[in-house]
Structure formats: structure tokens, C-alpha cells
Amino acid sequence: MGVNVSSRADAIIENGWLQWATVERELLQEHCGGVELREDFYVLATQSCDLAHGDFGNEPFVEFIGFSLVDRVQPELTRASNSRVLHVEVPVDGETKCLGFFIRERVLFTRKLLERFSPNNPFSLSSEVCTQLTTWLAARYYRPSFSDEFNDHWKKVLGKIKEKVKRAYDRFGDVITGVFLGARDDVENEDFSASWIIVFSDERVSASENRDEIMNFLEGWDESLSEYIDSNGYDGVVSIQSTAELTLSDLEKHRRIFLDDMCFRGDGEGEVEHQMEAR
């Protein structure tokens, strides 16, 4: 007599497994066989509707992402600004703890694994943190690509642009919400012009005691970066916009880029992925 797959899926939910449930490495390691886990904790990234799906043939696997406690939150690794690492803060027993999530420690297991045990949930992730995780994972699949010619055209100045972006994040990363790139990648006419939009949060700037200092810095940074691009003979512009000013038409013409290591990477067949990548 066959096993009722719907009841098996129900058992997974009854065990307490939902999206963003957390588990200690030792407990997960005990049930996952020969896979060596490296981070201290793991979070279940699979959507709850897929966990409850009655057909194990259509939804055979679940995905966990490793994370650990880190000494401090680095602003350039927050709010989906980096494609490889995400830093968040969570309250634990009246204290604020910093967690680092690492995409390199993404592991797949058969969904049947979750029938065997329940998560011990060493961390209860708030809806805000769960939203950040969702945004971070989604952003990895929404990265612009450029031709090798575009890459060759801009690679001379990318190091300096990266340095200036990193400097801004080091000083005021808590108010910067994203950097967006719009580009003309016209190989036939050799038109590789580009524009950057640096977006900051009105709310965070207004709440800061250093509001004037932040605004002066952002305005000076804008001019410095634009002058550098122009002085090297490149057709590119940089603008600073607040979250209140950013429009849908801006987002239609620009794509978000990651903020740790700006680089263009070819895949060997002419396609180039533009991202900022953790070291």
C-alpha cells in the first residue's frame, strides 16, 4: 500500500517547517548524511507553499542557506547590496546580534528530509529580515549583462569608480539604498555611454544627526565621480537621487548593481555579467 504524499507534506508542516525557519548546523548535519556543513546555522529558503505541496515529484527538493554570527554589520553588505553576502541585525535576549548569510553555503536536500525532525529555531527572523532575504535572493537573478566590447571600454576606470563607491559606503552606508546603472551597449555604433544613479533614503538622512554632513558628502561625491569619468574621456554621468525622487521611468532605464566589487565578467561566449562580488 502506497504512502499518502499529501499526509507526508502535512507532516513536514506539522513538524514546524516554514520558509525562513532556522536550524543549528549540528541538528541539520545529523540528518543530512555525508554533506559537510560549514556555517553555524542554516535558514530554510524554500517557500512554504512548496513545502506543503502534495506532489513530491514536482517539488522534490528544499534549499537551505548557511549563516553565522559576525562581529559587526558592514553597511555595504546590507539591503541586498552584495550578491554573495547579506548582513542583518536581529534582537536576541535584549541584545542586538549581527548575522551574515552566505550564498556559497547554499545546499539542496530532498524534501523528505524534513519529515524526520523539527527545526530548533535558534533565531526567530522578523518579517523585515525575511523581506531582506527575499530581496537579496531575487536580486541575484536580476543582474544586467553587457558585451565584451562594453567591458573593454570601461574596465580602465572601474577600479577608481569602485574605490569611490566603497568610500561612500564606509562613511554613510546606512543611508544609501542602492546604486543603479543605465547603459547604451551599442557595439555596431561603438556607443558605450553609461549613467549611474546613487539612491539615498530621505527618511534615514532626516533622522540622522549628521544630515548636513551627509548631504554635503553625497553632493561632493557626485561631482567628483562625474569629473573623474569625464577627465578620462568617458561618456558617463552620475546623479544622486533620493528615494522620493526616483521614478518608475528611472528604474526602467537603469538596473541595480552590487556594491562590493564592481567588475565585468565574461562567460566565454560574449556575454558579460556586471556585478559587485564579495571577496
CSV table of C-alpha atoms in Angstrom, one decimal, residues 4-276:
chain,number,residue,atom,x,y,z
A,4,ASN,CA,-0.2,9.2,1.0
A,5,VAL,CA,2.1,12.0,-0.3
A,6,SER,CA,-0.3,14.7,1.0
A,7,SER,CA,-0.1,13.4,4.5
A,8,ARG,CA,3.7,13.4,4.2
A,9,ALA,CA,3.6,17.1,3.2
A,10,ASP,CA,1.3,17.7,6.1
A,11,ALA,CA,3.8,16.1,8.4
A,12,ILE,CA,6.5,18.5,7.3
A,13,ILE,CA,4.3,21.5,8.2
A,14,GLU,CA,3.3,19.9,11.5
A,15,ASN,CA,7.0,19.5,12.3
A,16,GLY,CA,7.2,23.2,12.2
A,17,TRP,CA,8.9,23.7,8.8
A,18,LEU,CA,8.0,27.0,7.2
A,19,GLN,CA,10.0,29.3,5.0
A,20,TRP,CA,12.8,31.1,7.0
A,21,ALA,CA,12.8,28.5,9.8
A,22,THR,CA,16.3,28.3,11.2
A,23,VAL,CA,18.3,25.3,12.5
A,24,GLU,CA,21.6,24.8,14.1
A,25,ARG,CA,24.3,23.1,12.0
A,26,GLU,CA,24.7,20.1,14.4
A,27,LEU,CA,21.0,19.2,14.1
A,28,LEU,CA,20.9,19.6,10.3
A,29,GLN,CA,24.2,17.7,10.0
A,30,GLU,CA,22.7,14.8,12.0
A,31,HIS,CA,20.0,14.2,9.4
A,32,CYS,CA,21.7,15.2,6.1
A,33,GLY,CA,24.1,12.3,5.6
A,34,GLY,CA,27.6,12.9,4.1
A,35,VAL,CA,27.2,16.6,3.2
A,36,GLU,CA,29.7,18.6,5.2
A,37,LEU,CA,28.1,21.8,6.5
A,38,ARG,CA,30.4,24.7,7.4
A,39,GLU,CA,28.3,27.6,8.8
A,40,ASP,CA,26.9,27.6,12.4
A,41,PHE,CA,23.3,27.9,11.4
A,42,TYR,CA,21.0,27.4,8.4
A,43,VAL,CA,17.8,29.0,7.2
A,44,LEU,CA,15.2,27.3,5.0
A,45,ALA,CA,14.7,29.4,1.9
A,46,THR,CA,12.1,27.2,0.2
A,47,GLN,CA,8.6,28.8,0.1
A,48,SER,CA,6.0,27.4,2.5
A,49,CYS,CA,3.6,26.6,-0.4
A,50,ASP,CA,6.3,24.4,-1.9
A,51,LEU,CA,6.9,22.7,1.4
A,52,ALA,CA,3.2,21.9,1.6
A,53,HIS,CA,2.9,20.7,-2.0
A,54,GLY,CA,1.3,17.3,-2.1
A,55,ASP,CA,3.4,16.0,-5.1
A,56,PHE,CA,7.0,15.2,-4.1
A,57,GLY,CA,7.8,14.5,-7.7
A,58,ASN,CA,7.1,18.1,-8.7
A,59,GLU,CA,8.7,19.6,-5.6
A,60,PRO,CA,11.4,17.1,-4.6
A,61,PHE,CA,14.0,19.4,-3.0
A,62,VAL,CA,14.3,22.1,-0.3
A,63,GLU,CA,17.0,24.8,-0.1
A,64,PHE,CA,19.0,25.9,2.9
A,65,ILE,CA,21.4,28.9,3.2
A,66,GLY,CA,24.1,29.0,5.8
A,67,PHE,CA,24.7,31.9,8.2
A,68,SER,CA,26.7,32.7,11.2
A,69,LEU,CA,27.2,35.4,13.8
A,70,VAL,CA,29.5,38.2,12.7
A,71,ASP,CA,31.3,40.8,14.7
A,72,ARG,CA,29.5,43.8,13.1
A,73,VAL,CA,27.2,44.7,10.3
A,74,GLN,CA,29.1,46.2,7.3
A,75,PRO,CA,26.9,48.7,5.5
A,76,GLU,CA,28.0,47.6,2.0
A,77,LEU,CA,26.7,44.1,2.8
A,78,THR,CA,23.2,45.1,3.8
A,79,ARG,CA,19.9,45.6,1.9
A,80,ALA,CA,20.8,43.2,-0.9
A,81,SER,CA,23.8,45.4,-1.9
A,82,ASN,CA,26.1,42.4,-2.4
A,83,SER,CA,25.4,39.3,-4.4
A,84,ARG,CA,27.3,36.9,-2.2
A,85,VAL,CA,26.8,38.1,1.4
A,86,LEU,CA,24.0,39.6,3.4
A,87,HIS,CA,24.4,41.2,6.8
A,88,VAL,CA,21.4,41.8,9.1
A,89,GLU,CA,20.8,42.7,12.7
A,90,VAL,CA,18.4,40.7,14.9
A,91,PRO,CA,17.3,41.1,18.6
A,92,VAL,CA,18.3,38.2,20.8
A,93,ASP,CA,17.5,38.3,24.6
A,94,GLY,CA,17.5,42.0,24.7
A,95,GLU,CA,20.7,42.4,22.7
A,96,THR,CA,21.4,43.1,19.0
A,97,LYS,CA,23.2,40.3,17.2
A,98,CYS,CA,24.7,40.6,13.7
A,99,LEU,CA,24.1,37.7,11.3
A,100,GLY,CA,26.0,37.1,8.0
A,101,PHE,CA,24.2,35.0,5.3
A,102,PHE,CA,26.5,33.4,2.7
A,103,ILE,CA,25.2,32.3,-0.7
A,104,ARG,CA,28.3,30.0,-1.1
A,105,GLU,CA,26.8,27.9,1.6
A,106,ARG,CA,23.6,27.1,-0.2
A,107,VAL,CA,22.6,23.5,-0.1
A,108,LEU,CA,19.8,21.3,-1.5
A,109,PHE,CA,18.3,18.4,0.3
A,110,THR,CA,15.4,16.0,-0.6
A,111,ARG,CA,12.2,17.4,0.9
A,112,LYS,CA,11.6,14.0,2.6
A,113,LEU,CA,14.4,15.0,5.0
A,114,LEU,CA,12.0,17.4,6.7
A,115,GLU,CA,9.7,14.5,7.7
A,116,ARG,CA,12.3,13.3,10.1
A,117,PHE,CA,12.8,16.2,12.5
A,118,SER,CA,11.7,19.7,13.5
A,119,PRO,CA,13.7,23.0,13.4
A,120,ASN,CA,15.1,24.2,16.7
A,121,ASN,CA,14.9,27.8,15.5
A,122,PRO,CA,17.9,29.3,17.3
A,123,PHE,CA,16.9,32.6,15.7
A,124,SER,CA,13.4,33.9,15.0
A,125,LEU,CA,13.7,36.1,11.9
A,126,SER,CA,11.4,39.2,11.8
A,127,SER,CA,9.3,40.0,8.7
A,128,GLU,CA,11.7,42.8,7.9
A,129,VAL,CA,14.7,40.4,7.9
A,130,CYS,CA,12.7,37.9,5.8
A,131,THR,CA,12.0,40.6,3.3
A,132,GLN,CA,15.7,41.5,3.1
A,133,LEU,CA,16.5,37.8,2.5
A,134,THR,CA,13.8,37.6,-0.2
A,135,THR,CA,15.1,40.8,-1.9
A,136,TRP,CA,18.7,39.5,-1.7
A,137,LEU,CA,18.0,36.2,-3.3
A,138,ALA,CA,15.8,37.7,-6.0
A,139,ALA,CA,18.4,40.4,-6.9
A,140,ARG,CA,20.9,37.7,-7.7
A,141,TYR,CA,18.8,36.7,-10.7
A,142,TYR,CA,18.2,40.3,-11.9
A,143,ARG,CA,21.7,41.4,-12.9
A,144,PRO,CA,22.4,43.2,-16.2
A,145,SER,CA,24.7,41.7,-18.8
A,146,PHE,CA,27.0,43.6,-21.3
A,147,SER,CA,29.0,42.8,-24.3
A,148,ASP,CA,32.8,42.2,-24.2
A,149,GLU,CA,33.2,45.5,-26.1
A,150,PHE,CA,31.4,47.3,-23.3
A,151,ASN,CA,33.6,45.6,-20.8
A,152,ASP,CA,36.8,46.5,-22.6
A,153,HIS,CA,35.7,50.1,-23.0
A,154,TRP,CA,35.0,50.7,-19.3
A,155,LYS,CA,37.5,48.5,-17.5
A,156,LYS,CA,40.2,51.2,-17.3
A,157,VAL,CA,38.2,53.3,-14.8
A,158,LEU,CA,36.3,50.6,-12.9
A,159,GLY,CA,38.8,50.4,-10.1
A,160,LYS,CA,38.6,54.1,-9.3
A,161,ILE,CA,34.8,54.0,-9.5
A,162,LYS,CA,34.7,51.0,-7.2
A,163,GLU,CA,37.0,52.9,-4.7
A,164,LYS,CA,34.7,55.9,-4.6
A,165,VAL,CA,31.6,53.8,-4.2
A,166,LYS,CA,33.3,51.9,-1.4
A,167,ARG,CA,34.4,55.1,0.3
A,168,ALA,CA,30.8,56.3,0.4
A,169,TYR,CA,29.5,53.1,1.9
A,170,ASP,CA,32.3,53.1,4.5
A,171,ARG,CA,31.1,56.5,5.7
A,172,PHE,CA,27.4,56.6,5.2
A,173,GLY,CA,26.3,53.2,4.0
A,174,ASP,CA,23.3,53.2,6.3
A,175,VAL,CA,21.6,55.9,4.2
A,176,ILE,CA,22.5,54.6,0.7
A,177,THR,CA,19.8,52.2,-0.6
A,178,GLY,CA,21.3,51.3,-3.9
A,179,VAL,CA,23.4,52.1,-7.0
A,180,PHE,CA,21.8,51.7,-10.4
A,181,LEU,CA,23.4,51.6,-13.8
A,182,GLY,CA,21.9,52.6,-17.2
A,183,ALA,CA,24.0,51.9,-20.2
A,184,ARG,CA,23.9,52.0,-24.0
A,185,ASP,CA,25.6,48.8,-25.2
A,186,ASP,CA,25.6,49.5,-29.0
A,187,VAL,CA,28.5,47.5,-30.4
A,188,GLU,CA,27.8,48.4,-34.0
A,189,ASN,CA,28.0,52.2,-33.4
A,190,GLU,CA,30.6,51.9,-30.6
A,191,ASP,CA,28.3,53.7,-28.2
A,192,PHE,CA,29.0,52.6,-24.7
A,193,SER,CA,27.8,55.6,-22.7
A,194,ALA,CA,26.6,55.0,-19.2
A,195,SER,CA,24.9,56.7,-16.3
A,196,TRP,CA,24.9,55.9,-12.6
A,197,ILE,CA,22.2,56.8,-10.1
A,198,ILE,CA,23.1,56.7,-6.4
A,199,VAL,CA,19.9,56.5,-4.3
A,200,PHE,CA,19.7,57.5,-0.7
A,201,SER,CA,16.9,57.3,1.9
A,202,ASP,CA,15.2,60.6,2.8
A,203,GLU,CA,13.9,59.1,6.0
A,204,ARG,CA,17.3,57.9,7.2
A,205,VAL,CA,19.1,61.2,6.3
A,206,SER,CA,16.4,63.2,8.0
A,207,ALA,CA,16.7,61.1,11.1
A,208,SER,CA,20.5,61.4,11.2
A,209,GLU,CA,22.3,63.9,13.5
A,210,ASN,CA,24.8,64.4,10.6
A,211,ARG,CA,22.2,65.3,7.9
A,212,ASP,CA,24.2,68.3,6.5
A,213,GLU,CA,27.4,66.4,6.5
A,214,ILE,CA,25.8,63.5,4.7
A,215,MET,CA,24.3,65.7,2.0
A,216,ASN,CA,27.5,67.7,1.5
A,217,PHE,CA,29.4,64.5,1.1
A,218,LEU,CA,26.9,63.0,-1.3
A,219,GLU,CA,26.9,66.1,-3.5
A,220,GLY,CA,30.7,66.3,-3.5
A,221,TRP,CA,30.9,62.6,-4.2
A,222,ASP,CA,28.6,63.0,-7.2
A,223,GLU,CA,30.7,65.8,-8.7
A,224,SER,CA,34.0,64.0,-8.0
A,225,LEU,CA,32.9,60.8,-9.7
A,226,SER,CA,31.4,62.7,-12.7
A,227,GLU,CA,34.6,64.7,-13.1
A,228,TYR,CA,36.8,61.6,-12.9
A,229,ILE,CA,34.8,59.9,-15.6
A,230,ASP,CA,34.8,63.0,-17.9
A,231,SER,CA,38.5,63.7,-17.4
A,232,ASN,CA,39.3,60.2,-18.6
A,233,GLY,CA,37.4,60.7,-21.8
A,234,TYR,CA,34.4,58.6,-21.0
A,235,ASP,CA,30.8,59.4,-21.8
A,236,GLY,CA,29.1,58.9,-18.4
A,237,VAL,CA,27.2,60.8,-15.8
A,238,VAL,CA,26.5,60.3,-12.2
A,239,SER,CA,23.5,61.6,-10.3
A,240,ILE,CA,22.3,61.5,-6.7
A,241,GLN,CA,18.6,60.9,-6.1
A,242,SER,CA,16.5,60.4,-3.0
A,243,THR,CA,14.0,57.6,-2.7
A,244,ALA,CA,11.3,60.2,-3.0
A,245,GLU,CA,12.7,61.4,-6.4
A,246,LEU,CA,13.4,58.1,-8.0
A,247,THR,CA,10.7,57.3,-10.6
A,248,LEU,CA,9.5,54.2,-12.4
A,249,SER,CA,10.9,55.6,-15.7
A,250,ASP,CA,14.3,55.8,-14.0
A,251,LEU,CA,14.1,52.2,-13.0
A,252,GLU,CA,13.0,51.2,-16.5
A,253,LYS,CA,16.3,52.6,-17.9
A,254,HIS,CA,18.6,51.5,-15.1
A,255,ARG,CA,19.4,48.2,-13.4
A,256,ARG,CA,20.7,47.7,-9.9
A,257,ILE,CA,24.3,46.7,-9.5
A,258,PHE,CA,26.0,45.2,-6.5
A,259,LEU,CA,28.3,47.2,-4.3
A,260,ASP,CA,31.3,45.3,-3.1
A,261,ASP,CA,33.5,44.6,-6.1
A,262,MET,CA,32.5,46.2,-9.4
A,263,CYS,CA,33.6,44.1,-12.3
A,264,PHE,CA,32.5,42.9,-15.7
A,265,ARG,CA,32.9,39.2,-16.1
A,266,GLY,CA,32.7,37.3,-19.4
A,267,ASP,CA,31.3,33.8,-19.7
A,268,GLY,CA,33.4,32.9,-22.7
A,269,GLU,CA,30.7,33.4,-25.3
A,270,GLY,CA,30.5,37.1,-25.5
A,271,GLU,CA,28.0,37.6,-22.6
A,272,VAL,CA,29.3,39.7,-19.7
A,273,GLU,CA,27.8,39.9,-16.3
A,274,HIS,CA,28.1,43.1,-14.3
A,275,GLN,CA,28.1,42.7,-10.6
A,276,MET,CA,29.8,43.6,-7.4
